[in-house]
CSV table of C-alpha atoms in Angstrom, one decimal:
chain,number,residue,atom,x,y,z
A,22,UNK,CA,-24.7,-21.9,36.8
A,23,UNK,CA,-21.5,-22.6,35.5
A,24,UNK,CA,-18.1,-20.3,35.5
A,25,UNK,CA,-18.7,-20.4,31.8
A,26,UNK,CA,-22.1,-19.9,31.8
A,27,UNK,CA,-21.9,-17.3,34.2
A,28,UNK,CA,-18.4,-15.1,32.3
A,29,UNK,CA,-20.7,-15.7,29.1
A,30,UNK,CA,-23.7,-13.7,30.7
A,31,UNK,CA,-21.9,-11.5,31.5
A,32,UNK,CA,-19.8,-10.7,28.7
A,33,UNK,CA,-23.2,-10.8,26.8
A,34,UNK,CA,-24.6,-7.6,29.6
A,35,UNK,CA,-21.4,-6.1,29.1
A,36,UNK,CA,-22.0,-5.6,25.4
A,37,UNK,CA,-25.5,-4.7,25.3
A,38,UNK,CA,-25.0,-1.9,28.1
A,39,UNK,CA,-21.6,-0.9,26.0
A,40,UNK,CA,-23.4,-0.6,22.4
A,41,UNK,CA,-26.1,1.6,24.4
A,42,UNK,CA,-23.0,4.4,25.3
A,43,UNK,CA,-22.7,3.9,21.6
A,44,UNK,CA,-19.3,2.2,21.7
A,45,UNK,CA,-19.6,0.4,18.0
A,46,UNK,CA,-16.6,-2.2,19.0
A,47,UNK,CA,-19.0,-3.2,22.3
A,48,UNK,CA,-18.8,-7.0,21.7
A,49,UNK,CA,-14.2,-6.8,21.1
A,50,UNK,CA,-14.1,-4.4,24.3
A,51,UNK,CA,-16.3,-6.7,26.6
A,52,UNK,CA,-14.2,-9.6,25.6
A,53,UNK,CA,-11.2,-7.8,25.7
A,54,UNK,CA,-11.6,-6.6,29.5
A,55,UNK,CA,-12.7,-10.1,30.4
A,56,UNK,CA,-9.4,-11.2,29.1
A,57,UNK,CA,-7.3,-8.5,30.8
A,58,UNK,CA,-8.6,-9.2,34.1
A,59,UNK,CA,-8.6,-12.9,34.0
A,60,UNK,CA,-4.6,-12.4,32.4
A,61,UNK,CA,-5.6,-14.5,29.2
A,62,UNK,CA,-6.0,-13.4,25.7
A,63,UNK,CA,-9.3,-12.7,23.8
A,64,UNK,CA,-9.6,-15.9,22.2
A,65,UNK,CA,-8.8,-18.3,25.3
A,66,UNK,CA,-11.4,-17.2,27.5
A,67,UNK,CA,-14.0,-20.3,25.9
A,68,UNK,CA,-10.8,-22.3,27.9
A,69,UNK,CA,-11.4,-20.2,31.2
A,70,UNK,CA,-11.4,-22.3,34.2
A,71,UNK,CA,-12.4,-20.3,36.8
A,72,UNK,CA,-11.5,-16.5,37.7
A,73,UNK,CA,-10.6,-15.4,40.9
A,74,UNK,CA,-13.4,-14.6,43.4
A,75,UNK,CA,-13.0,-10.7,42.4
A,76,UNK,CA,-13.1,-11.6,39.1
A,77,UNK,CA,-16.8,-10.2,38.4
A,78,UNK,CA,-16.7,-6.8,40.8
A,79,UNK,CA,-13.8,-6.0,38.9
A,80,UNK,CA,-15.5,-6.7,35.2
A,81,UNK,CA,-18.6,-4.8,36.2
A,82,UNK,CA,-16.2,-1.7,37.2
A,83,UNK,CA,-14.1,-1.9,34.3
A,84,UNK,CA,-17.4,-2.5,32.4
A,85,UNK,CA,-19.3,0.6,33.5
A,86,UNK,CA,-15.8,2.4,33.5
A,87,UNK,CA,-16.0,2.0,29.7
A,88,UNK,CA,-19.2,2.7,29.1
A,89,UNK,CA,-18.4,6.3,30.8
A,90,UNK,CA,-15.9,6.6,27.5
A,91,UNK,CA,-12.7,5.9,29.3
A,92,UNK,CA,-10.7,4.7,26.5
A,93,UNK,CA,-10.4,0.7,26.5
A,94,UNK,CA,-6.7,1.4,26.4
A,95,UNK,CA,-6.8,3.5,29.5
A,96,UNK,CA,-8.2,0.5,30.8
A,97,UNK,CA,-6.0,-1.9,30.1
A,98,UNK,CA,-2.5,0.2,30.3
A,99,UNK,CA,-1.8,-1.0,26.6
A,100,UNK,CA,-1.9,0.0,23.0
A,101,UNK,CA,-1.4,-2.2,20.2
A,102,UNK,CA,0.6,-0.4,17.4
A,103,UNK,CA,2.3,-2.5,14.2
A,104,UNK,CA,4.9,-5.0,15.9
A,105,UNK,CA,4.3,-3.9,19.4
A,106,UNK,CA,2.6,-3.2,22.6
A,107,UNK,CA,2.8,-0.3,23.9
A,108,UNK,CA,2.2,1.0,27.7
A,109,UNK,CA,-0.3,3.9,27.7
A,110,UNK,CA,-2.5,6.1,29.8
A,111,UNK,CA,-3.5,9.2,30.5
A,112,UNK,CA,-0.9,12.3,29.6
A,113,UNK,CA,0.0,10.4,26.2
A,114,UNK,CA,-1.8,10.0,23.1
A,115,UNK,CA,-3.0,6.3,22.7
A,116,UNK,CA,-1.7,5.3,18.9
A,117,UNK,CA,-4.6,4.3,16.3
A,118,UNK,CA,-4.8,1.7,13.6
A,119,UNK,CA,-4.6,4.6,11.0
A,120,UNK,CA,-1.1,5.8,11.6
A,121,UNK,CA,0.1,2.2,11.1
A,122,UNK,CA,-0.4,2.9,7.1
A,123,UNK,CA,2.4,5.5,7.4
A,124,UNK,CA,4.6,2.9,10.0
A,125,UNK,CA,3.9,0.1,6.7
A,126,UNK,CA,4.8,2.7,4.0
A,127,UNK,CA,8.1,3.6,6.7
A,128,UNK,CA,9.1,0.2,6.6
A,129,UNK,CA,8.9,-0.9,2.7
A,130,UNK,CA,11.1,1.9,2.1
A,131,UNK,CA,15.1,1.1,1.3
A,132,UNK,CA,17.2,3.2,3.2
A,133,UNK,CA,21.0,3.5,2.6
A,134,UNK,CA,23.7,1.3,4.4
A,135,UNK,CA,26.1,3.1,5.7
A,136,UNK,CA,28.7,2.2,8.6
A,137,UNK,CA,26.9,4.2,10.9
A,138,UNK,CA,23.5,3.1,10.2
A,139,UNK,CA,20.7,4.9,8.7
A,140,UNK,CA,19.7,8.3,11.0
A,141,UNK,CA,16.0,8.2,11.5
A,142,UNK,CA,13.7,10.6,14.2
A,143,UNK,CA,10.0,10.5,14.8
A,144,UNK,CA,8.8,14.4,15.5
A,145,UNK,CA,6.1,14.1,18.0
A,146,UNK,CA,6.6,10.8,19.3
A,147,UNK,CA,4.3,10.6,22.0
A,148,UNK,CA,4.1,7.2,23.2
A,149,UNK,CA,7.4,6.5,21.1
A,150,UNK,CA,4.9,4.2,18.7
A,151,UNK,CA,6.8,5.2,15.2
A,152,UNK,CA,10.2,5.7,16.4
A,153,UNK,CA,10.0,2.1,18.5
A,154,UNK,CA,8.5,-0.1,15.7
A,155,UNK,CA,11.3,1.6,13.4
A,156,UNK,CA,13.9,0.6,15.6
A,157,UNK,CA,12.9,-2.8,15.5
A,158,UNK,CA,12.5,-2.6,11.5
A,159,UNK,CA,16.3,-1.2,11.3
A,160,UNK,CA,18.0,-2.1,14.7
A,161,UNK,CA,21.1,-0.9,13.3
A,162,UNK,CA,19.5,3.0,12.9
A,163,UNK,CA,20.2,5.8,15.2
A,164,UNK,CA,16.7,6.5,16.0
A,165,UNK,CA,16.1,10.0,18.0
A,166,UNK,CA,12.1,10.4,19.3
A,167,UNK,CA,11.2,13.8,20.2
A,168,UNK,CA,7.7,15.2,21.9
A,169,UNK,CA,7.5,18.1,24.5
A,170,UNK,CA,5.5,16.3,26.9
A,171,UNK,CA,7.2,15.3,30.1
A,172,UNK,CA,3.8,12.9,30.6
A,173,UNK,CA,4.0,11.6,27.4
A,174,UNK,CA,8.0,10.9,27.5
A,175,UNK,CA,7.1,8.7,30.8
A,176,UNK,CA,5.0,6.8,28.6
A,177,UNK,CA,8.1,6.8,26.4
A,178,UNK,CA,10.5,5.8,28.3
A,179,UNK,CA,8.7,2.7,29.6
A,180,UNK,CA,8.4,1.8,26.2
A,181,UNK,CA,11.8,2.1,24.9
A,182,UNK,CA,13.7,0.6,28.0
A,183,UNK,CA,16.1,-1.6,26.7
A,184,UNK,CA,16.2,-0.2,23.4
A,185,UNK,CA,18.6,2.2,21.8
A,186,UNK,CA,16.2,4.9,20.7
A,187,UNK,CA,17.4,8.3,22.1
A,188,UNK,CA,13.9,10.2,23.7
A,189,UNK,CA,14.6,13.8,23.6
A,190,UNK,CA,12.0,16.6,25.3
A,191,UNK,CA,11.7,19.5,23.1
A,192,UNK,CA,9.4,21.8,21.2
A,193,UNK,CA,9.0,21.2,16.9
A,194,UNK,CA,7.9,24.3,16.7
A,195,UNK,CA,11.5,25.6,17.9
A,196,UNK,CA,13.2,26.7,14.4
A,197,UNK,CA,16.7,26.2,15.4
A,198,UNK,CA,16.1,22.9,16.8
A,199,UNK,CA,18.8,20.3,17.2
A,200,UNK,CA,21.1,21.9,14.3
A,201,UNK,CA,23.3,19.1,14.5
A,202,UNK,CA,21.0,17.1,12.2
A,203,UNK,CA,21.1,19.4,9.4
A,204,UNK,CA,21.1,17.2,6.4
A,205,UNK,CA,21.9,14.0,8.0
A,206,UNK,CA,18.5,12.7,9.1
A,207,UNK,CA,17.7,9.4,6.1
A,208,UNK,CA,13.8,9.2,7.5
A,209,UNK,CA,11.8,11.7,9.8
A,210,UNK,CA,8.1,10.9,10.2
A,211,UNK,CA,5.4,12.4,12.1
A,212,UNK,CA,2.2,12.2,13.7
A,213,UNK,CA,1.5,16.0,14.6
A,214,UNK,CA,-1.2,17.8,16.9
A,215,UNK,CA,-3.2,18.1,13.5
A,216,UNK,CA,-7.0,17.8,14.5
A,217,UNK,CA,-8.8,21.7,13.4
A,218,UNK,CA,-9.1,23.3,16.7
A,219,UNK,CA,-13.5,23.1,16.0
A,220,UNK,CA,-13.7,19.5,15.2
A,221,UNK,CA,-16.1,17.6,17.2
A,222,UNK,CA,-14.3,14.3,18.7
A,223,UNK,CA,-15.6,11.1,20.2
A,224,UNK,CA,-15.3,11.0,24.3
A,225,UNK,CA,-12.5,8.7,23.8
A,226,UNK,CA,-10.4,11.4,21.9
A,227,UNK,CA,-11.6,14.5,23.1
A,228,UNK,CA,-12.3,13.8,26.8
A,229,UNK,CA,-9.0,11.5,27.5
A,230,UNK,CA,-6.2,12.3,24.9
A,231,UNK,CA,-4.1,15.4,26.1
A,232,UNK,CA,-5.3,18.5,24.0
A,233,UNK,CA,-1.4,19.4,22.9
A,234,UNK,CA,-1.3,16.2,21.2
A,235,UNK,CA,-4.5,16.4,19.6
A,236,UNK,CA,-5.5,20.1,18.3
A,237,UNK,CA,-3.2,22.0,15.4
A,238,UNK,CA,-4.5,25.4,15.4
A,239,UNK,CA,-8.0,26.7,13.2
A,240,UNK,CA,-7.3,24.2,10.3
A,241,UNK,CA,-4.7,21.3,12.2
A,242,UNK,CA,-1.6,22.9,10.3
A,243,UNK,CA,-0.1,24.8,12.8
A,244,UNK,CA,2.5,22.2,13.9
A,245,UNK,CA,2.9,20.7,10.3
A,246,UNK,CA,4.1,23.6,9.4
A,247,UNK,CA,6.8,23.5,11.6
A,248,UNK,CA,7.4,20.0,10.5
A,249,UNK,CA,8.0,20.5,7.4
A,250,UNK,CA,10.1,23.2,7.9
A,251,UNK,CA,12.5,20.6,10.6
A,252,UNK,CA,12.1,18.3,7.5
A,253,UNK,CA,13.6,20.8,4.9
A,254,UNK,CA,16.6,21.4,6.7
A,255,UNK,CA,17.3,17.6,8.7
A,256,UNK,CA,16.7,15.5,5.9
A,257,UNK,CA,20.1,14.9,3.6
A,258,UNK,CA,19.6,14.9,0.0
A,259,UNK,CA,17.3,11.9,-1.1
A,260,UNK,CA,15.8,11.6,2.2
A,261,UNK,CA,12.3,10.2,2.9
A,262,UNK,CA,9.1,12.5,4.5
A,263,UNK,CA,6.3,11.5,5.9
A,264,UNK,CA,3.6,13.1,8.2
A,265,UNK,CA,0.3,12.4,8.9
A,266,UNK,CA,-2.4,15.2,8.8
A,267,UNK,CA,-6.2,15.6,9.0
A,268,UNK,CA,-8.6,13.9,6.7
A,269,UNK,CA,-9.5,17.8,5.3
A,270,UNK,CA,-5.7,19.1,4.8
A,271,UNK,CA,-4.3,16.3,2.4
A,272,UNK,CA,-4.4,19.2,-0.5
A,273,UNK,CA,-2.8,21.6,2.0
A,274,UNK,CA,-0.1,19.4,3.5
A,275,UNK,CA,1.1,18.6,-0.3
A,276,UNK,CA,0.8,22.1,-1.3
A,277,UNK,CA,3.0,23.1,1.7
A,278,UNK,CA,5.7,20.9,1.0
A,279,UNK,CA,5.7,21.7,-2.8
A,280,UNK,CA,6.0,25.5,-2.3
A,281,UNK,CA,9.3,24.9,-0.1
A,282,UNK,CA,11.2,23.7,-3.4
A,283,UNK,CA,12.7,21.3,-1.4
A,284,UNK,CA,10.7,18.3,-1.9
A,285,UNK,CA,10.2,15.8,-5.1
A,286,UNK,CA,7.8,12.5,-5.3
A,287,UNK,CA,5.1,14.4,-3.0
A,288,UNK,CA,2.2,11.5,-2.8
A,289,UNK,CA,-0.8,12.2,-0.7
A,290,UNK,CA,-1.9,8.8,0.8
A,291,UNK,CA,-4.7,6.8,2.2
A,292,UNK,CA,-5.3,5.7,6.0
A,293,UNK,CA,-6.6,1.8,6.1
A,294,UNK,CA,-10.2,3.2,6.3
A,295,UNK,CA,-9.5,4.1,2.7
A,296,UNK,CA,-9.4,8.2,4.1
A,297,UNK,CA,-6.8,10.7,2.9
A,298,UNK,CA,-4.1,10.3,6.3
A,299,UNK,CA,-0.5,11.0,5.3
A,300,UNK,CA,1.9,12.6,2.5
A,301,UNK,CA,4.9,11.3,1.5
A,302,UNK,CA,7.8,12.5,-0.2
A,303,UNK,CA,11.6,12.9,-1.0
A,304,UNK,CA,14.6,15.5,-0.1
A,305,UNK,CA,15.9,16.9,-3.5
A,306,UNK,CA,19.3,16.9,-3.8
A,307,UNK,CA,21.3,20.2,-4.4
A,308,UNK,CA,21.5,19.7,-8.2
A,309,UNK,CA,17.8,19.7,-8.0
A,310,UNK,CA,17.7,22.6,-6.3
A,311,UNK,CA,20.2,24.6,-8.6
A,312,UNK,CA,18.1,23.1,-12.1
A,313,UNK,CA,14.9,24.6,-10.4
C-alpha cells in the first residue's frame, strides 16, 4: 500500500469513528488533524509525500483524542477567528464563527479620525480575538482588551505580542472600572459569559471552555448587565455598542440598553447561522439626553 493509499484509509477510519461520537464536521476534523501533524494545510495533503515514521501513532491518538470531545482546537493549539489565527487551549475560551458577524459589523463601521486615533476596548477579551482583529482593522487605534482571567490573558498575550493592544486583568462587573475612560471610548464590543446557567452544551463547550467564560447567571444577563452599564459611561457621545448575547435574550439585551436612555439606533442582529447573536447601537449625545 501506498503512503497515499495508506493516509487515505485512514483519514476515511478517522471519520467514520468521529461521526459515531457524533462530531457532525467528522470528515473537516480528520483532514484537519492529518494536516496539523504532517505541518501541511488541509488541501495539500492529496500532495503528501510521505509522513514521518510517527506520523500514524500520532493521528490515531489525536484521532481517538477527538472523538473523546476534546475540542479540535485544543488539539491543534489554534483558533481561526476573522483575519487571524489565534493560539488557544485550555483556560481560554476558543472564539466561534458566530462572533465574527459582530467583528464584520465592527469593522464596516466609520469611526472618527482624530490625532490620537480612534479609542476602542474589547470587554471580556478572552483570547484577545475582537480586540486583535480590530487592531489590525485600525492600527492607528488605542485598543485596551480586558478579561479577568490570568489563563485566558496567557492566551492573550501570546496573541498580541508584537502588537500595540494594551491587555488589562480586571473584573466588568467592577462599577468604577477604569474611570479614566469616561466618555472617551469610540467602540467597545463584547463577547460576555452569556450562556443561561441551565443550558445543555455540547462536550466541546461545556466539558473544555472555562465555566466563567461561558455561563451568565439564570438567564445569561448577569455580565451584560454590567456591560452595558461600562458602555453607558466609557463610550463618548456618538459612540458605537456592540455585545453579543444568547440566542433567547435578543429582546432582553435591547430592552436593557433602551431603558438606560443612553442609547439610540438599538438593532438586534443575526449570527451567520441566521440566529439572533448580537445588538448594536449608538451613544446619544448630551443634547439627546436633555430633549428626552
Amino acid at each position: 500500500m501506498t503512503i497515499q493509499s495508506e493516509l487515505r484509509c485512514a483519514i476515511d477510519s478517522a471519520t467514520t469513528l468521529l461521526a459515531a461520537a457524533g462530531i457532525d464536521s467528522a470528515r473537516y476534523d480528520a483532514e484537519e488533524l492529518a494536516a496539523y501533524l504532517a505541518g501541511t494545510e488541509r488541501g495539500r495533503l492529496p500532495l503528501l509525500d510521505s509522513p514521518d515514521e510517527t506520523f500514524f501513532d500520532r493521528y490515531h491518538a489525536a484521532i481517538a483524542a477527538r472523538s473523546r470531545r476534546v475540542p479540535l482546537q485544543h488539539l491543534t493549539g489554534t483558533a481561526a477567528f476573522g483575519p487571524l489565527t489565534l493560539s488557544v487551549g485550555p483556560g481560554v475560551f476558543v472564539p466561534r464563527p458566530e462572533t465574527e458577524a459582530m467583528l464584520e459589523w465592527a469593522s464596516s463601521q466609520r469611526l472618527d479620525q482624530t490625532p490620537a486615533g480612534p479609542v476602542i476596548v474589547d470587554v471580556c477579551t478572552g483570547s484577545g480575538a475582537l480586540g486583535l482583529a480590530l487592531a489590525q482593522r485600525w492600527p492607528d487605534a488605542r485598543v485596551v482588551a480586558i478579561d479577568d482571567s490570568e489563563a485566558a490573558l496567557d492566551y492573550a498575550r501570546r496573541n498580541s505580542a508584537g502588537t500595540t493592544v494594551t491587555l488589562l486583568c480586571a473584573d466588568v462587573t467592577d462599577p468604577g472600572l477604569l474611570a479614566e475612560l469616561d466618555g472617551q471610548v469610540d467602540l467597545l464590543v463584547s463577547n460576555p459569559p452569556y450562556v443561561p446557567d441551565a443550558a445543555e452544551l455540547e462536550p466541546e463547550v461545556g466539558e473544555h471552555d472555562p465555566p466563567r467564560a461561558l455561563f451568565g447567571g439564570p438567564d445569561g444577563m448577569a455580565v451584560i448587565t454590567s456591560v452595558v452599564r461600562l458602555a453607558g459611561r466609557w463610550l463618548r457621545p456618538g459612540g458605537l455598542f456592540a455585545v453579543e448575547h444568547d440566542d433567547t435574550t435578543s429582546g432582553q439585551t435591547c430592552q436593557l440598553l433602551c431603558a438606560t436612555g443612553l442609547f439610540d439606533d438599538i438593532v438586534a442582529r443575526m449570527d451567520l447561522n441566521g440566529r439572533p447573536r448580537f445588538v448594536t447601537a449608538r451613544r446619544r449625545s448630551n443634547d439627546d439626553e436633555v430633549r428626552r
